[in-house]
Tab-separated table of C-alpha atoms and ligand atoms in Angstrom:
chain	number	residue	atom	x	y	z
A	1	MET	CA	36.691	129.749	-101.423
A	2	LYS	CA	38.513	128.342	-104.441
A	3	THR	CA	41.218	125.694	-104.623
A	4	ARG	CA	43.015	123.910	-107.454
A	5	ALA	CA	43.157	120.145	-107.070
A	6	ALA	CA	44.103	116.940	-108.913
A	7	VAL	CA	40.897	114.985	-109.481
A	8	MET	CA	40.319	111.430	-110.670
A	9	TYR	CA	37.087	111.575	-112.726
A	10	GLU	CA	37.403	108.228	-114.451
A	11	HIS	CA	39.466	105.189	-113.535
A	12	ASN	CA	42.544	104.675	-115.713
A	13	GLN	CA	42.210	108.083	-117.368
A	14	PRO	CA	44.491	111.113	-116.979
A	15	VAL	CA	43.934	113.034	-113.767
A	16	VAL	CA	42.283	116.462	-114.197
A	17	VAL	CA	43.713	119.527	-112.476
A	18	GLU	CA	40.952	122.084	-112.008
A	19	GLU	CA	39.582	124.798	-109.806
A	20	LEU	CA	37.068	123.621	-107.215
A	21	GLU	CA	34.843	125.316	-104.670
A	22	LEU	CA	35.928	124.509	-101.104
A	23	ASP	CA	33.553	124.919	-98.133
A	24	GLU	CA	34.630	126.492	-94.857
A	25	PRO	CA	35.641	124.048	-92.108
A	26	LYS	CA	32.685	122.822	-90.033
A	27	ALA	CA	32.877	121.843	-86.359
A	28	ASN	CA	35.965	119.745	-85.584
A	29	GLU	CA	37.498	120.538	-88.983
A	30	VAL	CA	40.474	122.581	-90.061
A	31	LEU	CA	41.382	124.459	-93.234
A	32	ILE	CA	44.971	123.868	-94.333
A	33	ARG	CA	47.071	125.648	-96.949
A	34	THR	CA	49.023	122.784	-98.492
A	35	ALA	CA	52.782	123.231	-98.789
A	36	ALA	CA	53.816	119.944	-100.390
A	37	SER	CA	52.415	116.574	-101.389
A	38	GLY	CA	54.419	113.453	-102.078
A	39	VAL	CA	53.435	111.303	-105.036
A	40	CYS	CA	52.894	107.785	-103.694
A	41	HIS	CA	51.997	104.609	-105.532
A	42	SER	CA	48.719	104.488	-103.576
A	43	ASP	CA	47.592	107.656	-105.396
A	44	LEU	CA	48.061	105.841	-108.670
A	45	SER	CA	46.257	102.837	-107.174
A	46	VAL	CA	43.228	105.068	-106.689
A	47	VAL	CA	43.429	106.050	-110.362
A	48	THR	CA	43.593	102.400	-111.455
A	49	GLY	CA	40.896	101.360	-108.982
A	50	ALA	CA	43.216	98.952	-107.143
A	51	ILE	CA	42.440	101.031	-104.062
A	52	TYR	CA	38.791	101.671	-104.775
A	53	TYR	CA	37.123	105.067	-104.576
A	54	ASP	CA	34.033	106.118	-106.447
A	55	ALA	CA	34.745	108.920	-108.918
A	56	ALA	CA	35.245	111.769	-108.594
A	57	VAL	CA	37.941	111.998	-105.929
A	58	ALA	CA	40.645	114.584	-105.232
A	59	LEU	CA	43.939	112.702	-104.821
A	60	GLY	CA	46.851	112.842	-102.399
A	61	HIS	CA	47.441	111.384	-98.944
A	62	GLU	CA	51.079	112.317	-98.177
A	63	GLY	CA	51.372	115.980	-97.300
A	64	ALA	CA	52.091	118.836	-94.952
A	65	GLY	CA	50.922	122.408	-94.685
A	66	ILE	CA	49.977	125.353	-92.515
A	67	ILE	CA	46.680	125.851	-90.708
A	68	GLU	CA	44.699	128.715	-92.177
A	69	ARG	CA	41.471	128.574	-90.121
A	70	VAL	CA	39.887	126.245	-87.590
A	71	GLY	CA	36.208	125.317	-87.259
A	72	ASP	CA	34.169	125.266	-84.042
A	73	ASP	CA	35.199	122.906	-81.254
A	74	VAL	CA	38.787	122.651	-82.428
A	75	THR	CA	41.189	122.915	-79.515
A	76	GLY	CA	44.942	122.474	-79.587
A	77	PHE	CA	45.357	123.817	-83.125
A	78	SER	CA	45.606	127.442	-84.245
A	79	PRO	CA	46.093	129.323	-87.498
A	80	GLY	CA	49.767	129.342	-88.396
A	81	ASP	CA	50.495	125.885	-86.931
A	82	HIS	CA	52.557	123.583	-89.137
A	83	VAL	CA	51.064	120.129	-89.572
A	84	ILE	CA	51.595	116.777	-91.234
A	85	LEU	CA	48.409	115.127	-92.498
A	86	SER	CA	47.804	111.614	-91.233
A	87	PHE	CA	45.883	109.520	-93.753
A	88	VAL	CA	43.762	107.902	-91.052
A	89	SER	CA	41.281	109.702	-88.826
A	90	TYR	CA	41.531	108.209	-85.357
A	91	CYS	CA	39.544	108.948	-82.219
A	92	GLY	CA	42.083	108.059	-79.537
A	93	SER	CA	39.541	106.362	-77.293
A	94	CYS	CA	38.046	103.250	-78.974
A	95	ARG	CA	39.300	99.722	-78.235
A	96	MET	CA	41.886	99.755	-81.037
A	97	CYS	CA	43.075	103.239	-80.118
A	98	GLU	CA	43.410	102.199	-76.464
A	99	MET	CA	45.598	99.313	-77.603
A	100	GLU	CA	47.745	101.972	-79.316
A	101	LYS	CA	46.659	100.552	-82.687
A	102	VAL	CA	45.286	103.933	-83.684
A	103	CYS	CA	45.577	103.312	-87.426
A	104	LEU	CA	43.016	100.548	-86.958
A	105	CYS	CA	40.604	102.905	-85.161
A	106	GLU	CA	37.081	101.569	-85.439
A	107	SER	CA	35.111	104.699	-84.621
A	108	TYR	CA	34.428	106.148	-88.048
A	109	ASP	CA	32.155	104.146	-90.274
A	110	VAL	CA	31.789	106.774	-93.005
A	111	PRO	CA	31.853	105.891	-96.735
A	112	ARG	CA	35.307	106.357	-98.235
A	113	GLY	CA	36.338	109.895	-99.116
A	114	PHE	CA	33.579	111.757	-97.262
A	115	GLN	CA	34.128	113.975	-94.255
A	116	LEU	CA	33.192	112.436	-90.893
A	117	ASP	CA	29.643	113.850	-91.082
A	118	GLY	CA	29.174	112.024	-94.395
A	119	THR	CA	29.203	115.131	-96.616
A	120	TYR	CA	31.496	116.735	-99.211
A	121	ARG	CA	33.622	119.864	-98.788
A	122	LEU	CA	34.679	120.078	-102.454
A	123	ARG	CA	32.495	120.822	-105.481
A	124	ASN	CA	33.316	121.318	-109.151
A	125	SER	CA	31.942	124.016	-111.444
A	126	SER	CA	28.909	121.821	-112.275
A	127	GLY	CA	28.098	121.623	-108.573
A	128	ASP	CA	29.025	117.930	-108.245
A	129	GLY	CA	30.541	116.831	-104.937
A	130	ILE	CA	34.171	115.675	-105.091
A	131	LEU	CA	35.476	113.111	-102.563
A	132	GLN	CA	38.796	113.552	-100.765
A	133	MET	CA	41.293	110.687	-100.740
A	134	ALA	CA	41.789	109.610	-97.118
A	135	ARG	CA	39.478	112.541	-96.189
A	136	ILE	CA	42.427	114.864	-96.833
A	137	ALA	CA	43.379	115.208	-100.555
A	138	THR	CA	46.873	116.658	-100.260
A	139	MET	CA	47.056	117.300	-104.017
A	140	SER	CA	44.963	120.420	-103.520
A	141	GLU	CA	46.144	123.940	-102.724
A	142	TYR	CA	43.786	124.058	-99.739
A	143	MET	CA	42.046	121.265	-97.886
A	144	VAL	CA	39.410	121.019	-95.191
A	145	VAL	CA	40.169	117.980	-93.042
A	146	PRO	CA	39.082	116.416	-89.731
A	147	LYS	CA	41.139	117.629	-86.772
A	148	GLN	CA	41.720	113.905	-86.077
A	149	ASN	CA	44.048	113.770	-89.096
A	150	LEU	CA	46.476	116.447	-87.948
A	151	VAL	CA	49.911	116.079	-86.420
A	152	LYS	CA	51.442	119.333	-85.224
A	153	ILE	CA	55.163	119.705	-85.874
A	154	ASP	CA	57.852	122.182	-85.021
A	155	GLU	CA	57.999	125.129	-87.415
A	156	HIS	CA	61.668	124.799	-88.193
A	157	TYR	CA	61.171	121.631	-90.255
A	158	SER	CA	60.918	121.947	-94.001
A	159	LEU	CA	57.305	121.173	-94.902
A	160	GLU	CA	58.479	119.516	-98.077
A	161	LYS	CA	60.490	116.961	-96.087
A	162	ALA	CA	57.754	116.665	-93.465
A	163	ALA	CA	55.234	115.790	-96.196
A	164	LEU	CA	57.059	112.520	-96.863
A	165	VAL	CA	56.598	111.516	-93.242
A	166	GLY	CA	52.837	111.586	-93.907
A	167	CYS	CA	52.980	108.241	-95.707
A	168	GLY	CA	56.134	106.737	-97.192
A	169	VAL	CA	58.600	107.295	-94.367
A	170	THR	CA	56.246	106.308	-91.566
A	171	THR	CA	54.885	103.308	-93.486
A	172	GLY	CA	58.308	101.948	-94.414
A	173	VAL	CA	60.275	102.685	-91.262
A	174	GLY	CA	57.315	101.756	-89.057
A	175	ALA	CA	56.879	98.357	-90.739
A	176	VAL	CA	60.322	97.470	-89.438
A	177	LEU	CA	60.444	99.298	-86.116
A	178	ASN	CA	56.807	99.032	-84.979
A	179	THR	CA	55.105	96.134	-86.725
A	180	CYS	CA	57.901	93.658	-86.110
A	181	GLU	CA	57.268	92.711	-82.526
A	182	GLY	CA	57.449	96.135	-81.067
A	183	GLY	CA	60.529	96.734	-83.128
A	184	ALA	CA	63.079	96.654	-80.359
A	185	ARG	CA	64.296	93.325	-81.549
A	186	LYS	CA	67.460	93.296	-83.534
A	187	LEU	CA	67.028	92.227	-87.124
A	188	ARG	CA	69.609	89.884	-88.507
A	189	SER	CA	68.663	90.012	-92.110
A	190	GLY	CA	65.901	91.702	-93.973
A	191	HIS	CA	64.797	91.878	-97.523
A	192	ARG	CA	63.123	94.701	-99.389
A	193	ASP	CA	61.214	95.322	-102.527
A	194	ARG	CA	61.913	98.970	-102.806
A	195	GLY	CA	60.341	102.058	-104.197
A	196	GLY	CA	59.600	105.170	-102.192
A	197	VAL	CA	58.169	103.140	-99.348
A	198	GLY	CA	60.678	100.314	-99.726
A	199	LEU	CA	63.610	102.709	-99.346
A	200	ASN	CA	62.145	103.679	-96.009
A	201	ALA	CA	61.853	100.066	-94.953
A	202	ILE	CA	65.591	99.896	-95.706
A	203	GLN	CA	66.086	102.942	-93.500
A	204	GLY	CA	64.078	101.184	-90.776
A	205	ALA	CA	66.289	98.110	-91.091
A	206	VAL	CA	69.387	100.322	-90.754
A	207	LEU	CA	67.899	101.909	-87.603
A	208	ALA	CA	67.134	98.406	-86.271
A	209	GLN	CA	70.804	97.550	-86.864
A	210	ALA	CA	70.075	94.715	-89.274
A	211	GLU	CA	73.281	92.914	-90.132
A	212	ARG	CA	72.334	92.433	-93.731
A	213	ILE	CA	69.750	94.167	-95.845
A	214	ILE	CA	68.972	92.625	-99.200
A	215	ALA	CA	67.049	94.860	-101.599
A	216	VAL	CA	65.052	93.348	-104.444
A	217	ASP	CA	63.705	95.320	-107.376
A	218	ILE	CA	63.352	94.984	-111.131
A	219	ALA	CA	64.851	98.412	-111.873
A	220	GLU	CA	68.616	98.899	-111.673
A	221	LYS	CA	68.159	102.576	-110.802
A	222	LYS	CA	66.081	101.620	-107.752
A	223	LEU	CA	68.723	99.135	-106.646
A	224	ASN	CA	71.285	101.941	-106.737
A	225	PHE	CA	68.984	104.078	-104.562
A	226	ALA	CA	68.701	101.068	-102.240
A	227	LYS	CA	72.481	100.850	-101.818
A	228	SER	CA	72.713	104.514	-100.965
A	229	PHE	CA	70.021	104.037	-98.312
A	230	GLY	CA	71.893	101.171	-96.646
A	231	ALA	CA	71.195	97.920	-98.523
A	232	THR	CA	74.186	95.575	-98.179
A	233	ASP	CA	73.136	93.356	-101.101
A	234	VAL	CA	70.878	93.854	-104.094
A	235	VAL	CA	69.029	91.431	-106.357
A	236	ASN	CA	67.631	92.397	-109.736
A	237	ALA	CA	64.457	90.310	-109.945
A	238	SER	CA	64.191	90.834	-113.693
A	239	VAL	CA	67.456	88.891	-114.087
A	240	TYR	CA	67.473	86.445	-111.157
A	241	ASP	CA	64.814	84.454	-109.367
A	242	PRO	CA	64.620	86.553	-106.195
A	243	VAL	CA	63.746	83.634	-103.899
A	244	GLU	CA	66.721	81.571	-105.082
A	245	ALA	CA	69.003	84.601	-104.995
A	246	VAL	CA	68.050	85.455	-101.415
A	247	ARG	CA	68.506	81.839	-100.343
A	248	GLU	CA	71.950	81.806	-101.939
A	249	LEU	CA	72.899	85.002	-100.147
A	250	THR	CA	71.854	83.449	-96.823
A	251	ALA	CA	73.580	80.072	-97.205
A	252	GLY	CA	70.276	78.407	-98.044
A	253	LEU	CA	68.548	79.498	-94.841
A	254	GLY	CA	66.410	82.441	-95.897
A	255	VAL	CA	66.017	85.802	-94.174
A	256	ASP	CA	64.682	86.502	-90.689
A	257	TYR	CA	62.281	89.127	-92.023
A	258	ALA	CA	61.063	89.925	-95.514
A	259	PHE	CA	59.130	93.109	-96.251
A	260	GLU	CA	56.951	93.251	-99.345
A	261	VAL	CA	56.419	96.881	-100.288
A	262	ILE	CA	54.721	96.667	-103.677
A	263	GLY	CA	51.308	95.065	-103.171
A	264	ASN	CA	51.707	92.418	-105.843
A	265	PRO	CA	50.399	88.903	-105.025
A	266	LYS	CA	53.410	87.382	-106.797
A	267	THR	CA	55.963	89.316	-104.743
A	268	ILE	CA	53.953	88.675	-101.564
A	269	VAL	CA	54.379	84.923	-102.144
A	270	GLN	CA	58.058	85.506	-102.976
A	271	ALA	CA	58.510	87.356	-99.690
A	272	TYR	CA	56.901	84.447	-97.834
A	273	ASN	CA	59.196	81.984	-99.603
A	274	MET	CA	62.316	83.985	-98.735
A	275	VAL	CA	62.011	83.786	-94.973
A	276	ARG	CA	63.649	81.078	-92.919
A	277	ALA	CA	61.667	78.677	-90.736
A	278	ALA	CA	60.034	80.677	-87.916
A	279	GLY	CA	60.827	83.876	-89.832
A	280	THR	CA	58.366	86.627	-90.642
A	281	ALA	CA	57.085	87.997	-93.933
A	282	VAL	CA	55.635	91.482	-93.471
A	283	ILE	CA	53.244	92.704	-96.163
A	284	VAL	CA	53.255	96.486	-96.499
A	285	GLY	CA	52.174	96.983	-100.119
A	286	MET	CA	48.466	97.557	-100.750
A	287	ALA	CA	47.390	94.877	-103.215
A	288	HIS	CA	44.398	95.271	-105.539
A	289	HIS	CA	41.260	95.103	-103.398
A	290	GLN	CA	40.059	92.010	-105.267
A	291	SER	CA	43.318	90.032	-105.286
A	292	ASP	CA	44.069	86.956	-103.191
A	293	VAL	CA	47.264	85.286	-102.111
A	294	SER	CA	47.682	81.530	-101.908
A	295	ILE	CA	50.099	79.994	-99.414
A	296	PRO	CA	50.539	76.230	-98.900
A	297	ALA	CA	48.573	75.740	-95.662
A	298	GLN	CA	50.572	72.824	-94.253
A	299	HIS	CA	53.850	74.550	-95.010
A	300	LEU	CA	52.767	77.558	-92.962
A	301	VAL	CA	52.459	75.267	-89.944
A	302	SER	CA	55.414	72.957	-90.535
A	303	THR	CA	57.824	75.878	-90.972
A	304	GLU	CA	56.258	78.097	-88.300
A	305	ARG	CA	56.600	81.031	-90.663
A	306	ARG	CA	54.602	84.098	-89.925
A	307	LEU	CA	52.823	86.143	-92.560
A	308	ILE	CA	51.636	89.487	-91.207
A	309	GLY	CA	50.297	92.765	-92.533
A	310	SER	CA	51.584	96.204	-91.658
A	311	PHE	CA	49.276	99.171	-92.157
A	312	TYR	CA	50.775	102.679	-91.981
A	313	GLY	CA	53.815	101.246	-90.210
A	314	SER	CA	51.611	100.384	-87.198
A	315	CYS	CA	52.270	103.987	-86.253
A	316	GLN	CA	50.832	106.392	-83.742
A	317	PRO	CA	51.022	109.501	-85.917
A	318	LYS	CA	51.268	112.052	-83.096
A	319	VAL	CA	54.065	110.083	-81.411
A	320	ASP	CA	55.981	108.617	-84.317
A	321	MET	CA	55.943	111.449	-86.853
A	322	PRO	CA	57.661	114.027	-84.618
A	323	LYS	CA	60.077	111.262	-83.571
A	324	LEU	CA	60.982	110.538	-87.197
A	325	LEU	CA	61.616	114.241	-87.816
A	326	GLY	CA	63.878	114.185	-84.757
A	327	LEU	CA	65.852	111.290	-86.243
A	328	TYR	CA	66.214	113.365	-89.412
A	329	THR	CA	67.652	116.254	-87.389
A	330	GLU	CA	70.085	113.859	-85.729
A	331	GLY	CA	71.232	112.684	-89.151
A	332	LYS	CA	69.907	109.160	-88.591
A	333	LEU	CA	67.119	109.294	-91.181
A	334	LYS	CA	67.489	110.418	-94.772
A	335	LEU	CA	64.724	112.673	-96.098
A	336	ASP	CA	66.577	115.023	-98.473
A	337	GLU	CA	67.871	112.097	-100.516
A	338	LEU	CA	64.363	110.670	-100.946
A	339	ILE	CA	63.255	113.622	-103.054
A	340	THR	CA	64.538	113.176	-106.574
A	341	GLN	CA	62.091	115.375	-108.487
A	342	HIS	CA	59.793	118.340	-107.891
A	343	TYR	CA	56.550	118.863	-109.792
A	344	ARG	CA	53.895	121.526	-110.099
A	345	LEU	CA	50.347	120.350	-109.428
A	346	ASP	CA	49.485	120.526	-113.130
A	347	GLN	CA	52.318	118.039	-113.828
A	348	ILE	CA	50.633	115.260	-111.856
A	349	ASN	CA	50.175	112.964	-114.867
A	350	GLU	CA	53.858	113.347	-115.677
A	351	ALA	CA	54.674	112.527	-112.053
A	352	PHE	CA	52.641	109.313	-112.297
A	353	ALA	CA	54.359	108.381	-115.571
A	354	ASP	CA	57.772	108.930	-113.971
A	355	MET	CA	56.740	106.769	-111.040
A	356	GLU	CA	55.663	103.957	-113.332
A	357	ALA	CA	58.960	104.256	-115.209
A	358	GLY	CA	60.856	103.920	-111.918
A	359	GLU	CA	62.518	107.329	-112.253
A	360	ASN	CA	62.140	108.615	-108.708
A	361	ALA	CA	62.843	107.670	-105.130
A	362	ARG	CA	60.035	110.133	-104.398
A	363	GLY	CA	58.497	112.876	-106.499
A	364	VAL	CA	57.051	115.836	-104.601
A	365	ILE	CA	54.472	118.404	-105.696
A	366	LEU	CA	55.235	121.882	-104.366
A	367	PHE	CA	52.477	124.482	-104.038
B	1	APR	N1	59.680	92.570	-108.286
B	1	APR	C1	60.463	93.466	-107.633
B	1	APR	N2	60.218	94.793	-107.622
B	1	APR	C2	59.159	95.247	-108.309
B	1	APR	C3	58.293	94.370	-109.020
B	1	APR	C4	58.587	92.965	-108.999
B	1	APR	N3	57.842	92.071	-109.630
B	1	APR	N4	57.327	95.113	-109.579
B	1	APR	C5	57.549	96.416	-109.235
B	1	APR	N5	58.666	96.492	-108.477
B	1	APR	C6	59.258	97.688	-107.878
B	1	APR	C7	59.304	98.905	-108.771
B	1	APR	O1	60.398	98.870	-109.662
B	1	APR	C8	59.413	100.037	-107.751
B	1	APR	O2	60.757	100.335	-107.418
B	1	APR	O3	58.432	98.110	-106.807
B	1	APR	C9	58.712	99.463	-106.515
B	1	APR	C10	57.431	100.209	-106.141
B	1	APR	O4	57.816	101.488	-105.763
B	1	APR	P1	56.980	102.814	-106.064
B	1	APR	O5	56.359	102.738	-107.411
B	1	APR	O6	57.853	103.961	-105.702
B	1	APR	O7	55.752	102.685	-105.010
B	1	APR	P2	55.645	103.169	-103.491
B	1	APR	O8	55.137	104.565	-103.473
B	1	APR	O9	56.895	102.816	-102.789
B	1	APR	O10	54.466	102.255	-102.962
B	1	APR	C11	54.623	100.846	-102.850
B	1	APR	O11	53.506	100.674	-100.747
B	1	APR	O12	52.233	102.118	-99.484
B	1	APR	C12	52.226	101.086	-100.388
B	1	APR	O13	50.185	101.403	-101.586
B	1	APR	C13	51.578	101.537	-101.663
B	1	APR	O14	51.303	99.421	-102.533
B	1	APR	C14	52.107	100.573	-102.625
B	1	APR	C15	53.488	100.232	-102.083
B	2	ZN	ZN1	51.178	106.379	-99.623
B	3	ZN	ZN1	39.686	105.009	-82.231
């Protein structure tokens, strides 16, 4: 069958929207009609090569849709089911999965972007295979994906809102509620660098009843979004030194937790320098795959600071995603307010430009 998809053919070049040939789902795979795809900074990171995929790759890793057909050996899913796409395939039974660290599942050692059997499902008109970002490629009208990447949700949820739970919401909220020591612990003060994902870390801090939430960004518009999502203080890092500003706001002490949600080595070090002794800096942003961070080694010990990573909000997609939608229904999680712009698939380059200009909380492609 045919599908239209956004494809990265060359790093740092405009993305191409074109018609591709899509194979039928094989065993353990499912064909989805995509309803919506969020536009996340990680998609742009694939275009720049910061998150490295060989070309050509169909983009998108934050989406939701409706099951069209299922392949052999697929149980528990039927045509018509509404699903969120998880951007990790997890088996549920390896050592990491048994530890409930399913996003760190170690079962699938397949080259990036291929289906689990190591082959393509997408081809262009020249017959060349096209990879799928995160094995899903939500910026495509239809996608064939592993059943391991599906999270079934109740049909009454808007698929457009549900799409955001596929990455940004779960990554940001989960960094606070799951990664930080099981989350139950009450946060006293947090700090956020905040775009689409950062706003959700703010929402996580609100849910964790943080007393103070300091948002840091270089764009005034983003700081205004941050306030409306629950930040109690904001710091414009293009005007003030964010480390000094955060120390001033905390009577010289520093924050209990800092969340870096950009993936920039400079802001990762800033986040580390903002936390108090025995505090925790949580790195959520995906830095360039070749970048390093340097932290004074003795200082790490003498201050007992902790520097930890958080991947996909340390989530269990099948447990956490329906839970987050439930919080939305209860009015405790904002999803409507995250969406500040809709795009058609063929406007993807415009959507990336808007993201780089800091225009949106989240842009969403509707199909
Ligand atoms: N200091 C403070 N804020 C900054 C700086 C800086 N030096 N540089 C950029 N920012 C801000 C931008 O203004 C923007 O508001 O970081 C924010 C990034 O937000 P988005 O572009 O919306 O990106 P998002 O989709 O939230 O992704 C952020 O999370 O999941 C990861 O891979 C993803 O690494 C990416 C990160
Ligand atoms: Zn993402
Ligand atoms: Zn596993």
